[in-house]
Every structure is written in structure tokens, then in C-alpha cells.
Amino acid sequence: MERKVPTGIYGLDELIGGGFRNNSVNMIFGGTGVGKTTFSMQFINYGLNRGEKGIYISMEMTEEQIIRESKQIGWGEIEKHIEKGRLRIIHTHGEDIVILSRFLQDIEEEIGEEEVRLAIDPLTPIIYNVQQKRHRKTISEFFNGLRRFGTSVVTLEEMEGVEMMPLYLADSVIKLQSLGYGERYDRTLRIVKYRGGKHGEGLYPFSIERGLGIVVDVTEEQINRVTPKMKYREYFEDAKRKIRQVEGELREALLNKIEALETSWTRDESPERVLQMFFRTELGREI
Amino acid sequence: MRTPDEILGELAESEWVEAAILYRLDGEIISLKISREGYSILGVLHWMERQVKHVLRVIEMEGLENVIYTFEKNKVIFYPASKSTVLAVITEVGVHQQLLMMEIIKAIESIRSYMR
């Protein structure tokens, strides 16, 4: 099964099957002051506290500002991580990044061989700078580069004139909103996209708590909706037994399909009807 | 404290309610519960999907207490539930209005206390 990278965001991992996919680019998208920077810092800090390495590329805040903000939330250990070389903060300006492939090389020199948690906060000035004819290709290649380095959180500001292309190319997109009515659903999180797995489809309220950071308010019912239902294991085991009688290369392909279906079966209803359809389509008969 | 899913679930169990939807003012659905599925209600849901942002904007701007749209078989009642949410209830045309309103007001009180 694919390795997941815990996000460190309280309540989020339960909605995305355990965390971000390993070696993925995850976009955090929203307006100003909504919690994008806190999300990025929380993601990096979670890994640092567990011995992982992190790179924080900031287009706005200096290293001093990031340390100050982190301490403000209650993550004073960040200084220790910098001293021990586990965290590297790079403060740059989007205007200075003209060639993204060179920017990737610079990051690679900082990282070395080891996989890291990486944050770019925000991507917006870089996007402004590389708007050109082959824009999609450029961003796509940049994201592929980031995937080689480890798992990334990239923030994008929601405002007029900002190119939305990165949302299409990212592995997951999480939208943060803040309306300002002073009620529980003012600050909300929505998982817009999550490649390669099921995810919660609701609108989830969240708060930013000192000491913790972002805390997503998720109910048991909402978690249950995205949790694979183990009670139907027998149906899948039975299907696998039948597939093992199939000869040739098709057997392995069918087993892969059933295993993938089993691990993502979140519905409350039995998979019996779907499995019958599966056999009719794949083998031309019900078994 | 009961969640919006629980509050709307109970409302949708009422014999007069076909569906209950809690919207945030920007049109995002917070919770949706459908008690009976049918083509007539699908049509109304489709209409709501297209119109709800406009309806919510008018409710907010004009400070309306409620808005009722009547279709051939169904009625949709929009009620501001809190500062940032509006409850929409789909019923059949001709249901007992006062009994329905009692159910809606009970749900709104629960939503208000949850939203605080």
C-alpha cells in the first residue's frame, strides 16, 4: 500500500486516508489571513519533531519573522531544528526566480539525497514571473522536480488575476476560507481534489489554536463516510478466491483491481452488486 | 451539542419535509439531508443549485425573514438560521404550514446555538 505522509493538521488526515501521498505536491489555496502559512509551518514542524528534514521557502517572511510567528503559536522548538540543521529556511523573492529549473537546482543543493518536507509560501509571485506561452509545461516540470525532493505543501493566494493552472497540476488541493461573520463556519476547509484516493467531500470548520495550530472540526459521522468498511471483507475475499481460478496475466490485473476496490470501499451498502457487475464485465459472466 | 448533520437529519425525518439543506451565505452547502428521493425533488434541487447564491444574496441584502418559492408539486422555504447560514426546506405543496413552521423553528434554534 502507498505510504502516506501525515499532515500534522489535527483532524485532516482522517479525511484523506492518513495523510498526503508520498512525493506529492499539495496546494493550499485561499485568501489573505486564512491560515495558509500556519498550515505550511504546521506541516513542516510535524515532520521536524519526528526527526524528518524540512525546507521552508518563504517569498514574504524572513527567517526571523518565521521564527517569531512560530514562537507566537507555541512552536518554540523551531530554533533548535534550525541549529541542528534539520530545518532550512530560504527567504527569496518571486521576482528573483526567473528560471524555475535553476530554482529547482538551488533547492536540490540544499536538500542533498534525503527526502524532505518542503513548503513554498506562497507560490503566487513565482507564477506571476513565469507567465509565458508554455506556462503549463513549465509549472508541470517544476512540480515534477518538487516530487523528487519529497512531499510539498505549496500555498497559492486566491485573488483576481492569479493564474489557477497550478491547481490542475497539483496532487491535492485544499481550499481554506474565512468569511468573517464570527460564527463556527467562518473558517472552513474543503478538500477540492485528492489524487489516488477517496477524501471527505464536506465543508469542515476549523480553528487556529495556540500551541496546536489548525484544528479541523470533524465528526465521527464524517470520518465514517471516508473510512473503508471492513465488515464486507468476506465479499472481497470470496471475489479474490474466484479470481485465483482465472488463468493467465488477467488474474493479477483483476486481483489488483479487487484489492484497490476493497481498500476504498467506504459505502455502507454491500459491494455484492458491484462485484457481480465486475465479473460480468471482466469475464463475461457472473461467478 | 448536536451537529448540523444531526439537526437536519431529524428535520428530514419529519413527515412534512422532503429535504433540508443548510447553506452558508456564500452558497456553500454545510449539510444536506434528503428524506425521499424522486424526480420532482431532483428538479427542485437542480433549480436551487443554479439560483441559491442569488436567493441568499437577496435575503442578506434585504434582511428578509423568509422566502418561499412554490413549484408545481413542491415548495421551498428559505429561512435565515444564523448570521452566516440559511436553512432551506423542501416540502410538498399543501402541507400543514403551522406544524411545519414549528419543526423549522426548532431546527433553527439548534443551528443557532451550534453556530455560536
mmCIF file of C-alpha atoms in Angstrom:
data_model
loop_
_atom_site.group_PDB
_atom_site.id
_atom_site.type_symbol
_atom_site.label_atom_id
_atom_site.label_comp_id
_atom_site.label_asym_id
_atom_site.label_seq_id
_atom_site.Cartn_x
_atom_site.Cartn_y
_atom_site.Cartn_z
ATOM 1 C CA MET A 1 0.000 0.000 0.000
ATOM 2 C CA GLU A 2 1.177 3.533 -0.773
ATOM 3 C CA ARG A 3 2.974 5.352 2.056
ATOM 4 C CA LYS A 4 1.186 8.377 3.405
ATOM 5 C CA VAL A 5 2.792 11.454 4.903
ATOM 6 C CA PRO A 6 0.861 12.720 7.948
ATOM 7 C CA THR A 7 -0.008 16.382 7.502
ATOM 8 C CA GLY A 8 0.180 17.297 11.194
ATOM 9 C CA ILE A 9 -3.105 19.191 10.773
ATOM 10 C CA TYR A 10 -5.422 17.983 13.516
ATOM 11 C CA GLY A 11 -8.446 16.193 12.036
ATOM 12 C CA LEU A 12 -7.329 16.368 8.392
ATOM 13 C CA ASP A 13 -5.560 13.029 7.971
ATOM 14 C CA GLU A 14 -8.723 11.125 8.851
ATOM 15 C CA LEU A 15 -10.401 12.731 5.836
ATOM 16 C CA ILE A 16 -7.666 11.828 3.334
ATOM 17 C CA GLY A 17 -6.821 8.265 4.278
ATOM 18 C CA GLY A 18 -3.889 9.020 6.592
ATOM 19 C CA GLY A 19 -2.128 11.993 5.018
ATOM 20 C CA PHE A 20 -0.677 13.323 1.772
ATOM 21 C CA ARG A 21 0.709 10.865 -0.763
ATOM 22 C CA ASN A 22 4.437 10.413 -0.546
ATOM 23 C CA ASN A 23 6.337 12.531 -3.121
ATOM 24 C CA SER A 24 3.407 14.741 -3.946
ATOM 25 C CA VAL A 25 2.665 18.444 -4.412
ATOM 26 C CA ASN A 26 -0.217 19.660 -2.287
ATOM 27 C CA MET A 27 -1.766 23.045 -2.892
ATOM 28 C CA ILE A 28 -3.247 25.124 -0.106
ATOM 29 C CA PHE A 29 -5.405 27.757 -1.687
ATOM 30 C CA GLY A 30 -7.216 30.720 -0.128
ATOM 31 C CA GLY A 31 -7.474 34.431 0.531
ATOM 32 C CA THR A 32 -5.305 36.534 2.781
ATOM 33 C CA GLY A 33 -5.151 35.764 6.525
ATOM 34 C CA VAL A 34 -6.974 32.469 6.174
ATOM 35 C CA GLY A 35 -4.251 30.221 7.641
ATOM 36 C CA LYS A 36 -2.119 29.142 4.665
ATOM 37 C CA THR A 37 1.183 29.997 6.340
ATOM 38 C CA THR A 38 0.126 28.304 9.589
ATOM 39 C CA PHE A 39 -0.792 25.204 7.558
ATOM 40 C CA SER A 40 2.651 25.165 5.897
ATOM 41 C CA MET A 41 4.539 25.687 9.163
ATOM 42 C CA GLN A 42 2.462 23.054 10.941
ATOM 43 C CA PHE A 43 3.149 20.525 8.155
ATOM 44 C CA ILE A 44 6.904 21.148 8.332
ATOM 45 C CA ASN A 45 7.019 21.254 12.136
ATOM 46 C CA TYR A 46 5.202 17.919 12.491
ATOM 47 C CA GLY A 47 7.947 16.221 10.487
ATOM 48 C CA LEU A 48 10.801 18.063 12.225
ATOM 49 C CA ASN A 49 9.570 16.904 15.632
ATOM 50 C CA ARG A 50 9.794 13.331 14.356
ATOM 51 C CA GLY A 51 13.328 13.557 13.020
ATOM 52 C CA GLU A 52 12.498 14.446 9.413
ATOM 53 C CA LYS A 53 14.151 17.256 7.490
ATOM 54 C CA GLY A 54 12.342 20.329 6.237
ATOM 55 C CA ILE A 55 12.885 23.191 3.820
ATOM 56 C CA TYR A 56 10.734 26.284 4.107
ATOM 57 C CA ILE A 57 10.858 28.617 1.131
ATOM 58 C CA SER A 58 9.252 31.906 2.019
ATOM 59 C CA MET A 59 8.515 34.589 -0.555
ATOM 60 C CA GLU A 60 7.372 37.062 2.074
ATOM 61 C CA MET A 61 8.672 36.438 5.568
ATOM 62 C CA THR A 62 12.297 36.449 6.623
ATOM 63 C CA GLU A 63 13.761 33.697 8.793
ATOM 64 C CA GLU A 64 13.405 35.959 11.850
ATOM 65 C CA GLN A 65 9.741 36.586 11.088
ATOM 66 C CA ILE A 66 9.039 32.885 10.649
ATOM 67 C CA ILE A 67 10.738 32.064 13.955
ATOM 68 C CA ARG A 68 8.746 34.795 15.644
ATOM 69 C CA GLU A 69 5.425 33.592 14.173
ATOM 70 C CA SER A 70 6.228 30.008 15.142
ATOM 71 C CA LYS A 71 7.009 31.013 18.725
ATOM 72 C CA GLN A 72 3.797 33.025 18.809
ATOM 73 C CA ILE A 73 1.787 29.904 18.023
ATOM 74 C CA GLY A 74 3.779 27.882 20.552
ATOM 75 C CA TRP A 75 6.325 26.094 18.390
ATOM 76 C CA GLY A 76 9.458 27.467 20.031
ATOM 77 C CA GLU A 77 11.401 24.289 19.162
ATOM 78 C CA ILE A 78 11.816 25.641 15.620
ATOM 79 C CA GLU A 79 15.089 27.369 16.625
ATOM 80 C CA LYS A 80 16.515 24.076 17.840
ATOM 81 C CA HIS A 81 15.636 22.455 14.489
ATOM 82 C CA ILE A 82 17.438 25.247 12.621
ATOM 83 C CA GLU A 83 20.515 24.933 14.874
ATOM 84 C CA LYS A 84 20.669 21.179 14.352
ATOM 85 C CA GLY A 85 20.395 21.625 10.578
ATOM 86 C CA ARG A 86 17.082 19.825 10.300
ATOM 87 C CA LEU A 87 15.265 22.928 9.052
ATOM 88 C CA ARG A 88 16.481 25.303 6.396
ATOM 89 C CA ILE A 89 14.529 28.499 5.785
ATOM 90 C CA ILE A 90 15.090 30.195 2.439
ATOM 91 C CA HIS A 91 13.814 33.719 2.065
ATOM 92 C CA THR A 92 13.653 34.804 -1.537
ATOM 93 C CA HIS A 93 11.539 36.941 -3.844
ATOM 94 C CA GLY A 94 9.421 35.677 -6.717
ATOM 95 C CA GLU A 95 10.870 38.395 -8.930
ATOM 96 C CA ASP A 96 14.332 36.870 -8.466
ATOM 97 C CA ILE A 97 13.223 33.485 -9.744
ATOM 98 C CA VAL A 98 13.309 33.761 -13.495
ATOM 99 C CA ILE A 99 14.152 30.202 -14.445
ATOM 100 C CA LEU A 100 12.331 27.548 -12.475
ATOM 101 C CA SER A 101 14.730 24.746 -13.430
ATOM 102 C CA ARG A 102 17.571 26.760 -11.856
ATOM 103 C CA PHE A 103 15.450 27.344 -8.776
ATOM 104 C CA LEU A 104 14.981 23.546 -8.536
ATOM 105 C CA GLN A 105 18.745 23.069 -8.730
ATOM 106 C CA ASP A 106 19.200 25.547 -5.880
ATOM 107 C CA ILE A 107 16.698 23.622 -3.755
ATOM 108 C CA GLU A 108 18.393 20.337 -4.624
ATOM 109 C CA GLU A 109 21.731 21.673 -3.404
ATOM 110 C CA GLU A 110 20.123 22.496 -0.060
ATOM 111 C CA ILE A 111 18.470 19.104 0.261
ATOM 112 C CA GLY A 112 21.045 16.588 -0.842
ATOM 113 C CA GLU A 113 19.978 12.960 -1.070
ATOM 114 C CA GLU A 114 17.482 12.749 1.757
ATOM 115 C CA GLU A 115 13.711 13.145 1.225
ATOM 116 C CA VAL A 116 12.296 16.218 2.904
ATOM 117 C CA ARG A 117 9.123 18.022 3.776
ATOM 118 C CA LEU A 118 9.075 21.141 1.681
ATOM 119 C CA ALA A 119 6.928 24.257 1.813
ATOM 120 C CA ILE A 120 6.715 27.118 -0.664
ATOM 121 C CA ASP A 121 4.742 30.006 0.767
ATOM 122 C CA PRO A 122 3.335 31.463 -1.428
ATOM 123 C CA LEU A 123 3.805 30.232 -4.985
ATOM 124 C CA THR A 124 1.901 33.278 -6.332
ATOM 125 C CA PRO A 125 4.894 35.573 -7.110
ATOM 126 C CA ILE A 126 6.683 32.764 -8.927
ATOM 127 C CA ILE A 127 3.571 32.136 -11.022
ATOM 128 C CA TYR A 128 3.427 35.831 -11.946
ATOM 129 C CA ASN A 129 7.005 35.665 -13.040
ATOM 130 C CA VAL A 130 6.836 32.638 -15.294
ATOM 131 C CA GLN A 131 3.659 33.509 -17.192
ATOM 132 C CA GLN A 132 4.576 32.667 -20.709
ATOM 133 C CA LYS A 133 3.491 30.613 -23.691
ATOM 134 C CA ARG A 134 4.460 27.214 -22.328
ATOM 135 C CA HIS A 135 3.195 28.035 -18.891
ATOM 136 C CA ARG A 136 1.501 24.707 -18.141
ATOM 137 C CA LYS A 137 4.571 22.733 -19.162
ATOM 138 C CA THR A 138 6.840 24.927 -17.045
ATOM 139 C CA ILE A 139 4.726 24.533 -13.911
ATOM 140 C CA SER A 140 4.268 20.824 -14.555
ATOM 141 C CA GLU A 141 8.036 20.305 -14.808
ATOM 142 C CA PHE A 142 8.560 22.367 -11.666
ATOM 143 C CA PHE A 143 6.061 20.220 -9.745
ATOM 144 C CA ASN A 144 7.739 17.051 -11.040
ATOM 145 C CA GLY A 145 11.002 18.401 -9.645
ATOM 146 C CA LEU A 146 9.403 19.049 -6.267
ATOM 147 C CA ARG A 147 8.007 15.493 -6.205
ATOM 148 C CA ARG A 148 11.558 14.142 -6.463
ATOM 149 C CA PHE A 149 12.534 16.001 -3.296
ATOM 150 C CA GLY A 150 9.754 14.621 -1.098
ATOM 151 C CA THR A 151 6.328 15.852 -0.096
ATOM 152 C CA SER A 152 5.495 19.515 -0.598
ATOM 153 C CA VAL A 153 2.934 21.973 0.599
ATOM 154 C CA VAL A 154 2.600 24.909 -1.753
ATOM 155 C CA THR A 155 0.326 27.828 -0.972
ATOM 156 C CA LEU A 156 -1.482 29.910 -3.561
ATOM 157 C CA GLU A 157 -3.290 33.166 -2.929
ATOM 158 C CA GLU A 158 -6.859 33.494 -4.105
ATOM 159 C CA MET A 159 -7.171 36.896 -5.712
ATOM 160 C CA GLU A 160 -8.076 38.440 -9.019
ATOM 161 C CA GLY A 161 -5.612 37.875 -11.810
ATOM 162 C CA VAL A 162 -3.877 34.917 -10.164
ATOM 163 C CA GLU A 163 -3.320 32.029 -12.524
ATOM 164 C CA MET A 164 -5.237 28.930 -11.409
ATOM 165 C CA MET A 165 -3.238 26.471 -13.504
ATOM 166 C CA PRO A 166 -1.232 25.103 -10.525
ATOM 167 C CA LEU A 167 -4.484 23.779 -9.032
ATOM 168 C CA TYR A 168 -4.899 21.464 -12.013
ATOM 169 C CA LEU A 169 -1.358 20.170 -11.778
ATOM 170 C CA ALA A 170 -1.154 19.588 -8.014
ATOM 171 C CA ASP A 171 -1.800 16.163 -6.465
ATOM 172 C CA SER A 172 -4.193 17.586 -3.938
ATOM 173 C CA VAL A 173 -5.935 20.919 -3.468
ATOM 174 C CA ILE A 174 -7.260 22.168 -0.161
ATOM 175 C CA LYS A 175 -9.243 25.371 -0.085
ATOM 176 C CA LEU A 176 -9.253 27.485 3.075
ATOM 177 C CA GLN A 177 -11.856 30.199 3.539
ATOM 178 C CA SER A 178 -12.603 32.828 6.123
ATOM 179 C CA LEU A 179 -15.776 34.909 5.839
ATOM 180 C CA GLY A 180 -15.610 36.989 8.983
ATOM 181 C CA TYR A 181 -19.134 36.620 10.404
ATOM 182 C CA GLY A 182 -17.832 35.448 13.774
ATOM 183 C CA GLU A 183 -19.569 32.085 13.585
ATOM 184 C CA ARG A 184 -18.414 28.484 13.587
ATOM 185 C CA TYR A 185 -18.457 28.063 9.792
ATOM 186 C CA ASP A 186 -16.475 31.274 9.145
ATOM 187 C CA ARG A 187 -13.193 29.497 8.775
ATOM 188 C CA THR A 188 -13.656 26.402 6.666
ATOM 189 C CA LEU A 189 -11.599 23.829 4.854
ATOM 190 C CA ARG A 190 -12.668 21.929 1.750
ATOM 191 C CA ILE A 191 -10.695 19.153 0.080
ATOM 192 C CA VAL A 192 -11.223 20.080 -3.540
ATOM 193 C CA LYS A 193 -9.075 17.340 -5.006
ATOM 194 C CA TYR A 194 -7.083 14.376 -3.754
ATOM 195 C CA ARG A 195 -5.447 12.216 -6.401
ATOM 196 C CA GLY A 196 -5.314 8.491 -5.844
ATOM 197 C CA GLY A 197 -7.812 8.111 -3.057
ATOM 198 C CA LYS A 198 -11.137 8.960 -1.528
ATOM 199 C CA HIS A 199 -11.498 12.074 0.539
ATOM 200 C CA GLY A 200 -14.073 13.834 2.663
ATOM 201 C CA GLU A 201 -16.291 15.979 0.483
ATOM 202 C CA GLY A 202 -17.810 18.229 3.112
ATOM 203 C CA LEU A 203 -17.198 21.759 4.248
ATOM 204 C CA TYR A 204 -15.290 21.468 7.530
ATOM 205 C CA PRO A 205 -14.997 24.281 10.063
ATOM 206 C CA PHE A 206 -11.573 24.811 11.571
ATOM 207 C CA SER A 207 -9.948 26.991 14.186
ATOM 208 C CA ILE A 208 -6.373 28.113 14.815
ATOM 209 C CA GLU A 209 -5.434 27.270 18.393
ATOM 210 C CA ARG A 210 -2.319 28.447 20.206
ATOM 211 C CA GLY A 211 0.043 25.556 20.739
ATOM 212 C CA LEU A 212 -1.688 23.371 18.166
ATOM 213 C CA GLY A 213 -2.220 25.418 15.023
ATOM 214 C CA ILE A 214 -5.024 24.379 12.670
ATOM 215 C CA VAL A 215 -7.656 22.099 14.207
ATOM 216 C CA VAL A 216 -10.304 20.777 11.815
ATOM 217 C CA ASP A 217 -13.673 20.074 13.414
ATOM 218 C CA VAL A 218 -14.633 16.651 12.064
ATOM 219 C CA THR A 219 -17.476 14.494 13.368
ATOM 220 C CA GLU A 220 -17.436 10.695 13.721
ATOM 221 C CA GLU A 221 -20.129 10.505 11.034
ATOM 222 C CA GLN A 222 -17.933 12.452 8.596
ATOM 223 C CA ILE A 223 -14.942 10.208 9.305
ATOM 224 C CA ASN A 224 -17.108 7.126 8.914
ATOM 225 C CA ARG A 225 -18.097 8.271 5.411
ATOM 226 C CA VAL A 226 -14.487 8.039 4.202
ATOM 227 C CA THR A 227 -13.376 5.008 6.211
ATOM 228 C CA PRO A 228 -13.141 1.686 4.309
ATOM 229 C CA LYS A 229 -15.783 -0.731 5.608
ATOM 230 C CA MET A 230 -14.073 -3.854 6.910
ATOM 231 C CA LYS A 231 -17.388 -5.587 7.546
ATOM 232 C CA TYR A 232 -17.562 -6.559 3.851
ATOM 233 C CA ARG A 233 -14.173 -8.269 3.860
ATOM 234 C CA GLU A 234 -15.772 -11.671 3.177
ATOM 235 C CA TYR A 235 -17.225 -10.462 -0.133
ATOM 236 C CA PHE A 236 -13.808 -9.320 -1.312
ATOM 237 C CA GLU A 237 -12.072 -12.473 -0.080
ATOM 238 C CA ASP A 238 -14.646 -14.543 -1.955
ATOM 239 C CA ALA A 239 -14.069 -12.481 -5.112
ATOM 240 C CA LYS A 240 -10.280 -12.966 -4.784
ATOM 241 C CA ARG A 241 -10.741 -16.741 -4.411
ATOM 242 C CA LYS A 242 -12.731 -16.790 -7.640
ATOM 243 C CA ILE A 243 -10.168 -14.661 -9.467
ATOM 244 C CA ARG A 244 -7.348 -17.022 -8.463
ATOM 245 C CA GLN A 245 -9.031 -19.646 -10.644
ATOM 246 C CA VAL A 246 -8.619 -17.407 -13.687
ATOM 247 C CA GLU A 247 -5.602 -18.320 -15.781
ATOM 248 C CA GLY A 248 -3.010 -16.101 -17.426
ATOM 249 C CA GLU A 249 -1.951 -12.493 -16.942
ATOM 250 C CA LEU A 250 -5.507 -11.315 -16.415
ATOM 251 C CA ARG A 251 -5.523 -12.901 -12.944
ATOM 252 C CA GLU A 252 -3.014 -10.450 -11.498
ATOM 253 C CA ALA A 253 -4.719 -7.436 -13.055
ATOM 254 C CA LEU A 254 -8.092 -8.492 -11.639
ATOM 255 C CA LEU A 255 -6.617 -9.122 -8.189
ATOM 256 C CA ASN A 256 -5.099 -5.644 -8.221
ATOM 257 C CA LYS A 257 -8.470 -4.162 -9.076
ATOM 258 C CA ILE A 258 -10.262 -6.007 -6.285
ATOM 259 C CA GLU A 259 -7.614 -5.067 -3.716
ATOM 260 C CA ALA A 260 -7.882 -1.416 -4.713
ATOM 261 C CA LEU A 261 -11.684 -1.584 -4.528
ATOM 262 C CA GLU A 262 -11.552 -3.243 -1.105
ATOM 263 C CA THR A 263 -9.286 -0.599 0.410
ATOM 264 C CA SER A 264 -11.504 2.207 -0.887
ATOM 265 C CA TRP A 265 -14.937 0.684 -0.166
ATOM 266 C CA THR A 266 -16.349 3.401 2.096
ATOM 267 C CA ARG A 267 -20.019 2.860 1.332
ATOM 268 C CA ASP A 268 -22.364 1.441 3.924
ATOM 269 C CA GLU A 269 -24.017 -0.838 1.386
ATOM 270 C CA SER A 270 -22.672 -4.269 0.481
ATOM 271 C CA PRO A 271 -20.318 -4.460 -2.555
ATOM 272 C CA GLU A 272 -22.199 -7.532 -3.864
ATOM 273 C CA ARG A 273 -23.880 -5.760 -6.801
ATOM 274 C CA VAL A 274 -20.669 -4.019 -7.880
ATOM 275 C CA LEU A 275 -18.749 -7.289 -7.697
ATOM 276 C CA GLN A 276 -21.347 -9.043 -9.859
ATOM 277 C CA MET A 277 -21.003 -6.250 -12.416
ATOM 278 C CA PHE A 278 -17.223 -6.569 -12.181
ATOM 279 C CA PHE A 279 -17.316 -10.273 -13.064
ATOM 280 C CA ARG A 280 -19.862 -9.743 -15.853
ATOM 281 C CA THR A 281 -17.684 -7.080 -17.465
ATOM 282 C CA GLU A 282 -14.284 -8.648 -16.893
ATOM 283 C CA LEU A 283 -15.136 -12.304 -17.549
ATOM 284 C CA GLY A 284 -18.382 -12.086 -19.467
ATOM 285 C CA ARG A 285 -20.239 -13.970 -16.757
ATOM 286 C CA GLU A 286 -21.257 -13.857 -13.124
ATOM 287 C CA ILE A 287 -19.369 -16.183 -10.840
ATOM 288 C CA MET B 1 -24.289 19.858 21.242
ATOM 289 C CA ARG B 2 -25.927 18.484 18.093
ATOM 290 C CA THR B 3 -24.161 18.969 14.772
ATOM 291 C CA PRO B 4 -25.852 20.397 11.640
ATOM 292 C CA ASP B 5 -25.960 16.851 10.180
ATOM 293 C CA GLU B 6 -27.870 15.624 13.234
ATOM 294 C CA ILE B 7 -30.216 18.628 13.340
ATOM 295 C CA LEU B 8 -31.071 18.369 9.640
ATOM 296 C CA GLY B 9 -31.310 14.581 9.878
ATOM 297 C CA GLU B 10 -34.037 14.946 12.469
ATOM 298 C CA LEU B 11 -35.798 17.658 10.454
ATOM 299 C CA ALA B 12 -35.729 15.499 7.317
ATOM 300 C CA GLU B 13 -37.391 12.682 9.270
ATOM 301 C CA SER B 14 -40.448 14.863 9.759
ATOM 302 C CA GLU B 15 -43.361 13.698 7.616
ATOM 303 C CA TRP B 16 -43.709 17.156 6.058
ATOM 304 C CA VAL B 17 -40.128 17.588 4.975
ATOM 305 C CA GLU B 18 -38.673 16.102 1.784
ATOM 306 C CA ALA B 19 -35.239 17.661 2.103
ATOM 307 C CA ALA B 20 -33.393 20.101 4.342
ATOM 308 C CA ILE B 21 -30.265 21.968 3.313
ATOM 309 C CA LEU B 22 -28.139 24.314 5.398
ATOM 310 C CA TYR B 23 -26.310 26.874 3.280
ATOM 311 C CA ARG B 24 -23.579 29.267 4.226
ATOM 312 C CA LEU B 25 -24.260 32.760 2.865
ATOM 313 C CA ASP B 26 -21.763 32.312 0.043
ATOM 314 C CA GLY B 27 -23.783 29.334 -1.251
ATOM 315 C CA GLU B 28 -21.580 26.549 0.170
ATOM 316 C CA ILE B 29 -23.601 23.596 1.465
ATOM 317 C CA ILE B 30 -22.875 22.867 5.130
ATOM 318 C CA SER B 31 -25.290 19.960 5.410
ATOM 319 C CA LEU B 32 -27.887 18.284 3.211
ATOM 320 C CA LYS B 33 -30.431 15.636 4.171
ATOM 321 C CA ILE B 34 -32.961 14.145 1.777
ATOM 322 C CA SER B 35 -35.790 12.065 3.181
ATOM 323 C CA ARG B 36 -37.421 10.896 -0.024
ATOM 324 C CA GLU B 37 -35.909 10.733 -3.442
ATOM 325 C CA GLY B 38 -37.964 11.483 -6.510
ATOM 326 C CA TYR B 39 -37.795 13.213 -9.842
ATOM 327 C CA SER B 40 -39.785 16.195 -8.602
ATOM 328 C CA ILE B 41 -37.306 16.881 -5.810
ATOM 329 C CA LEU B 42 -34.326 16.404 -8.140
ATOM 330 C CA GLY B 43 -35.739 19.156 -10.321
ATOM 331 C CA VAL B 44 -36.038 21.466 -7.323
ATOM 332 C CA LEU B 45 -32.506 20.635 -6.164
ATOM 333 C CA HIS B 46 -31.228 21.421 -9.649
ATOM 334 C CA TRP B 47 -33.055 24.758 -9.593
ATOM 335 C CA MET B 48 -31.597 25.513 -6.160
ATOM 336 C CA GLU B 49 -28.080 24.745 -7.322
ATOM 337 C CA ARG B 50 -28.431 27.424 -10.008
ATOM 338 C CA GLN B 51 -30.363 30.002 -8.004
ATOM 339 C CA VAL B 52 -29.277 29.674 -4.398
ATOM 340 C CA LYS B 53 -26.470 32.246 -4.463
ATOM 341 C CA HIS B 54 -28.861 34.875 -5.812
ATOM 342 C CA VAL B 55 -31.572 33.972 -3.264
ATOM 343 C CA LEU B 56 -29.087 34.102 -0.374
ATOM 344 C CA ARG B 57 -27.761 37.452 -1.538
ATOM 345 C CA VAL B 58 -31.280 38.923 -1.656
ATOM 346 C CA ILE B 59 -32.106 37.518 1.817
ATOM 347 C CA GLU B 60 -28.944 39.081 3.243
ATOM 348 C CA MET B 61 -29.260 42.438 1.487
ATOM 349 C CA GLU B 62 -32.975 42.936 2.136
ATOM 350 C CA GLY B 63 -32.927 41.395 5.621
ATOM 351 C CA LEU B 64 -35.833 39.095 4.709
ATOM 352 C CA GLU B 65 -37.406 36.863 7.375
ATOM 353 C CA ASN B 66 -38.075 34.098 4.889
ATOM 354 C CA VAL B 67 -38.515 33.449 1.189
ATOM 355 C CA ILE B 68 -40.924 30.889 -0.264
ATOM 356 C CA TYR B 69 -40.828 29.526 -3.815
ATOM 357 C CA THR B 70 -43.743 27.390 -4.948
ATOM 358 C CA PHE B 71 -43.374 24.867 -7.763
ATOM 359 C CA GLU B 72 -45.942 22.511 -9.258
ATOM 360 C CA LYS B 73 -45.540 19.845 -6.563
ATOM 361 C CA ASN B 74 -43.032 21.289 -4.136
ATOM 362 C CA LYS B 75 -42.416 24.323 -2.057
ATOM 363 C CA VAL B 76 -39.003 25.645 -0.947
ATOM 364 C CA ILE B 77 -38.775 27.760 2.182
ATOM 365 C CA PHE B 78 -35.571 29.676 2.888
ATOM 366 C CA TYR B 79 -35.058 30.801 6.483
ATOM 367 C CA PRO B 80 -32.027 32.716 7.793
ATOM 368 C CA ALA B 81 -30.773 30.378 10.532
ATOM 369 C CA SER B 82 -27.885 32.426 11.912
ATOM 370 C CA LYS B 83 -25.680 35.382 10.917
ATOM 371 C CA SER B 84 -23.966 33.352 8.212
ATOM 372 C CA THR B 85 -26.331 30.482 7.425
ATOM 373 C CA VAL B 86 -29.691 29.952 5.734
ATOM 374 C CA LEU B 87 -31.852 26.865 6.123
ATOM 375 C CA ALA B 88 -33.756 25.680 3.064
ATOM 376 C CA VAL B 89 -36.593 23.198 3.472
ATOM 377 C CA ILE B 90 -38.296 21.402 0.576
ATOM 378 C CA THR B 91 -41.844 20.217 1.217
ATOM 379 C CA GLU B 92 -44.823 19.075 -0.816
ATOM 380 C CA VAL B 93 -47.284 21.798 -1.773
ATOM 381 C CA GLY B 94 -50.214 21.761 0.669
ATOM 382 C CA VAL B 95 -48.512 20.529 3.847
ATOM 383 C CA HIS B 96 -49.735 21.823 7.185
ATOM 384 C CA GLN B 97 -47.892 25.133 7.274
ATOM 385 C CA GLN B 98 -48.024 25.790 11.027
ATOM 386 C CA LEU B 99 -46.823 22.346 12.047
ATOM 387 C CA LEU B 100 -44.026 22.613 9.517
ATOM 388 C CA MET B 101 -43.015 26.023 10.868
ATOM 389 C CA MET B 102 -42.765 24.589 14.386
ATOM 390 C CA GLU B 103 -40.326 21.971 13.145
ATOM 391 C CA ILE B 104 -38.299 24.577 11.252
ATOM 392 C CA ILE B 105 -38.096 26.969 14.207
ATOM 393 C CA LYS B 106 -36.945 24.128 16.484
ATOM 394 C CA ALA B 107 -34.186 23.268 13.999
ATOM 395 C CA ILE B 108 -33.168 26.912 13.646
ATOM 396 C CA GLU B 109 -32.754 27.282 17.415
ATOM 397 C CA SER B 110 -30.436 24.270 17.463
ATOM 398 C CA ILE B 111 -28.452 25.594 14.483
ATOM 399 C CA ARG B 112 -28.074 28.994 16.158
ATOM 400 C CA SER B 113 -26.723 27.518 19.350
ATOM 401 C CA TYR B 114 -24.302 25.331 17.356
ATOM 402 C CA MET B 115 -23.048 28.236 15.268
ATOM 403 C CA ARG B 116 -22.260 30.473 18.262
#
